[in-house]
């Protein structure tokens, strides 16, 4: 029987809002790094046909120019779209226990917050800070949340809350 080789794919896209201000620091060799956590909401109908909401909290890490852009632009509540890859890391605590975490190493972050009169739709990538895309005239980006992605029925349900 032939050996099957599984494809090596590690790709994640998540959208949400920051749960607290990002933590910015530099490594010993002055490489910028930022960590933050996102809350990503999922709405669904349960078995009794009632709308429910589930929240998933996701840790994000960004490096270099991407980290610097995050330091300048993000704060608690900021809406972002992040794509990257899952990574795990393990460390030993002061009391000798091993701890581990799985987080997303960001490759690209799209900032979705309002900036002045228009909503910012700026995309920053890990490789190059020159790939900034701003669409100041797109009427779809008028909210500081992901409500624009809801169906009419879901929007009406949200208004009833």
Short mmCIF file of C-alpha atoms in Angstrom, two decimals:
data_model
loop_
_atom_site.label_atom_id
_atom_site.label_comp_id
_atom_site.label_asym_id
_atom_site.label_seq_id
_atom_site.Cartn_x
_atom_site.Cartn_y
_atom_site.Cartn_z
CA UNK A 1 0.00 0.00 0.00
CA UNK A 2 1.40 3.40 -0.97
CA UNK A 3 2.29 5.87 1.73
CA UNK A 4 0.00 8.87 1.78
CA UNK A 5 1.57 12.22 2.49
CA UNK A 6 -0.65 14.73 4.23
CA UNK A 7 -0.37 18.29 2.97
CA UNK A 8 1.40 20.62 5.36
CA UNK A 9 -1.08 23.45 5.72
CA UNK A 10 -1.12 25.81 8.68
CA UNK A 11 -3.29 28.81 7.83
CA UNK A 12 -5.75 30.69 10.06
CA UNK A 13 -8.04 33.68 9.49
CA UNK A 14 -9.85 35.25 12.43
CA UNK A 15 -11.73 38.50 12.95
CA UNK A 16 -12.65 40.09 16.24
CA UNK A 17 -12.06 42.82 18.76
CA UNK A 18 -9.10 43.23 21.13
CA UNK A 19 -9.95 42.26 24.71
CA UNK A 20 -7.34 44.63 26.19
CA UNK A 21 -4.54 46.93 25.07
CA UNK A 22 -1.73 45.15 23.20
CA UNK A 23 1.55 44.42 25.00
CA UNK A 24 4.55 45.72 23.06
CA UNK A 25 8.18 44.86 23.83
CA UNK A 26 11.52 44.29 22.14
CA UNK A 27 13.66 41.17 22.27
CA UNK A 28 17.24 41.37 23.52
CA UNK A 29 18.38 42.05 19.92
CA UNK A 30 15.81 44.91 19.55
CA UNK A 31 13.27 42.99 17.43
CA UNK A 32 9.79 44.49 18.01
CA UNK A 33 7.05 42.08 19.11
CA UNK A 34 3.45 42.64 20.19
CA UNK A 35 0.95 40.30 21.83
CA UNK A 36 -2.78 40.78 22.07
CA UNK A 37 -5.94 38.76 22.46
CA UNK A 38 -9.04 38.81 20.26
CA UNK A 39 -12.62 37.95 21.10
CA UNK A 40 -14.30 36.45 18.06
CA UNK A 41 -18.08 36.01 18.29
CA UNK A 42 -20.15 33.30 16.63
CA UNK A 43 -23.93 33.53 16.43
CA UNK A 44 -26.05 30.44 15.86
CA UNK A 45 -29.53 29.10 16.39
CA UNK A 46 -29.87 26.43 19.05
CA UNK A 47 -32.15 23.38 18.98
CA UNK A 48 -35.14 25.53 20.06
CA UNK A 49 -34.48 27.95 17.19
CA UNK A 50 -33.26 30.72 19.55
CA UNK A 51 -30.23 32.83 18.71
CA UNK A 52 -27.19 32.10 20.86
CA UNK A 53 -23.74 33.64 20.92
CA UNK A 54 -20.44 31.93 21.58
CA UNK A 55 -17.15 33.76 22.13
CA UNK A 56 -13.73 32.37 21.23
CA UNK A 57 -10.65 34.08 22.69
CA UNK A 58 -7.52 33.87 20.55
CA UNK A 59 -3.97 34.97 21.33
CA UNK A 60 -2.07 36.80 18.57
CA UNK A 61 1.65 37.57 18.23
CA UNK A 62 3.12 39.93 15.59
CA UNK A 63 6.75 40.76 14.85
CA UNK A 64 8.87 43.53 13.29
CA UNK A 65 7.05 46.23 11.24
CA UNK A 66 3.76 44.49 11.81
CA UNK A 67 4.30 44.79 15.58
CA UNK A 68 5.17 48.49 15.27
CA UNK A 69 2.01 49.15 13.24
CA UNK A 70 -0.05 47.39 15.91
CA UNK A 71 1.55 49.46 18.67
CA UNK A 72 0.57 52.67 16.86
CA UNK A 73 -2.94 51.64 15.83
CA UNK A 74 -4.47 49.14 18.26
CA UNK A 75 -6.12 49.49 21.65
CA UNK A 76 -8.75 47.64 23.64
CA UNK A 77 -11.86 47.17 21.51
CA UNK A 78 -10.13 47.68 18.14
CA UNK A 79 -11.62 45.58 15.34
CA UNK A 80 -9.13 43.60 13.23
CA UNK A 81 -8.92 40.78 10.73
CA UNK A 82 -5.82 38.63 11.21
CA UNK A 83 -4.41 35.93 9.01
CA UNK A 84 -1.43 33.86 9.99
CA UNK A 85 -0.40 30.45 11.24
CA UNK A 86 -0.83 28.53 14.46
CA UNK A 87 2.26 28.18 16.59
CA UNK A 88 2.81 26.59 19.96
CA UNK A 89 5.44 27.35 22.54
CA UNK A 90 6.38 25.85 25.88
CA UNK A 91 8.21 27.38 28.84
CA UNK A 92 9.03 26.57 32.45
CA UNK A 93 7.44 28.66 35.18
CA UNK A 94 9.33 29.97 38.21
CA UNK A 95 7.96 27.09 40.30
CA UNK A 96 9.26 24.51 37.78
CA UNK A 97 6.02 23.62 35.98
CA UNK A 98 5.89 23.37 32.20
CA UNK A 99 3.35 25.63 30.51
CA UNK A 100 2.36 25.78 26.86
CA UNK A 101 0.22 27.96 24.66
CA UNK A 102 -1.12 27.88 21.10
CA UNK A 103 -1.45 31.27 19.41
CA UNK A 104 -1.63 32.81 15.96
CA UNK A 105 1.59 34.22 14.50
CA UNK A 106 0.22 37.05 12.35
CA UNK A 107 1.32 37.39 8.74
CA UNK A 108 -1.18 40.11 7.86
CA UNK A 109 -3.48 42.35 9.91
CA UNK A 110 -6.30 44.45 8.55
CA UNK A 111 -7.32 47.32 10.83
CA UNK A 112 -11.07 47.92 10.67
CA UNK A 113 -11.49 50.96 12.93
CA UNK A 114 -12.73 54.39 12.03
CA UNK A 115 -10.07 56.96 11.40
CA UNK A 116 -11.44 60.47 11.29
CA UNK A 117 -14.30 60.80 8.82
CA UNK A 118 -13.72 57.46 7.09
CA UNK A 119 -13.20 53.94 8.31
CA UNK A 120 -9.67 52.67 8.05
CA UNK A 121 -9.34 49.62 5.83
CA UNK A 122 -5.58 49.44 6.04
CA UNK A 123 -3.76 46.16 5.52
CA UNK A 124 -0.29 45.64 6.93
CA UNK A 125 1.72 42.53 6.12
CA UNK A 126 4.57 40.88 7.96
CA UNK A 127 6.96 41.10 5.02
CA UNK A 128 6.52 44.65 3.81
CA UNK A 129 4.99 47.78 5.26
CA UNK A 130 4.61 49.23 1.73
CA UNK A 131 1.59 47.05 0.93
CA UNK A 132 -0.80 49.45 2.65
CA UNK A 133 -4.24 49.56 1.07
CA UNK A 134 -6.69 52.25 2.11
CA UNK A 135 -10.18 52.48 0.72
CA UNK A 136 -11.64 55.69 2.13
CA UNK A 137 -14.66 55.77 -0.18
CA UNK A 138 -16.07 52.30 0.42
CA UNK A 139 -19.51 52.80 1.95
CA UNK A 140 -19.56 49.24 3.31
CA UNK A 141 -17.00 50.19 5.94
CA UNK A 142 -19.22 52.48 7.99
CA UNK A 143 -19.36 50.52 11.22
CA UNK A 144 -16.66 49.91 13.83
CA UNK A 145 -17.80 46.33 14.25
CA UNK A 146 -18.69 43.29 12.22
CA UNK A 147 -22.41 44.11 12.12
CA UNK A 148 -22.10 44.81 8.37
CA UNK A 149 -21.60 41.07 7.84
CA UNK A 150 -24.92 40.15 9.47
CA UNK A 151 -28.00 39.23 7.47
CA UNK A 152 -31.06 41.49 7.77
CA UNK A 153 -32.67 38.96 10.09
CA UNK A 154 -29.60 38.86 12.35
CA UNK A 155 -29.38 42.67 12.38
CA UNK A 156 -33.02 42.94 13.45
CA UNK A 157 -32.44 40.42 16.23
CA UNK A 158 -29.45 42.42 17.45
CA UNK A 159 -31.56 45.60 17.59
CA UNK A 160 -34.10 43.82 19.81
CA UNK A 161 -31.50 43.19 22.53
#
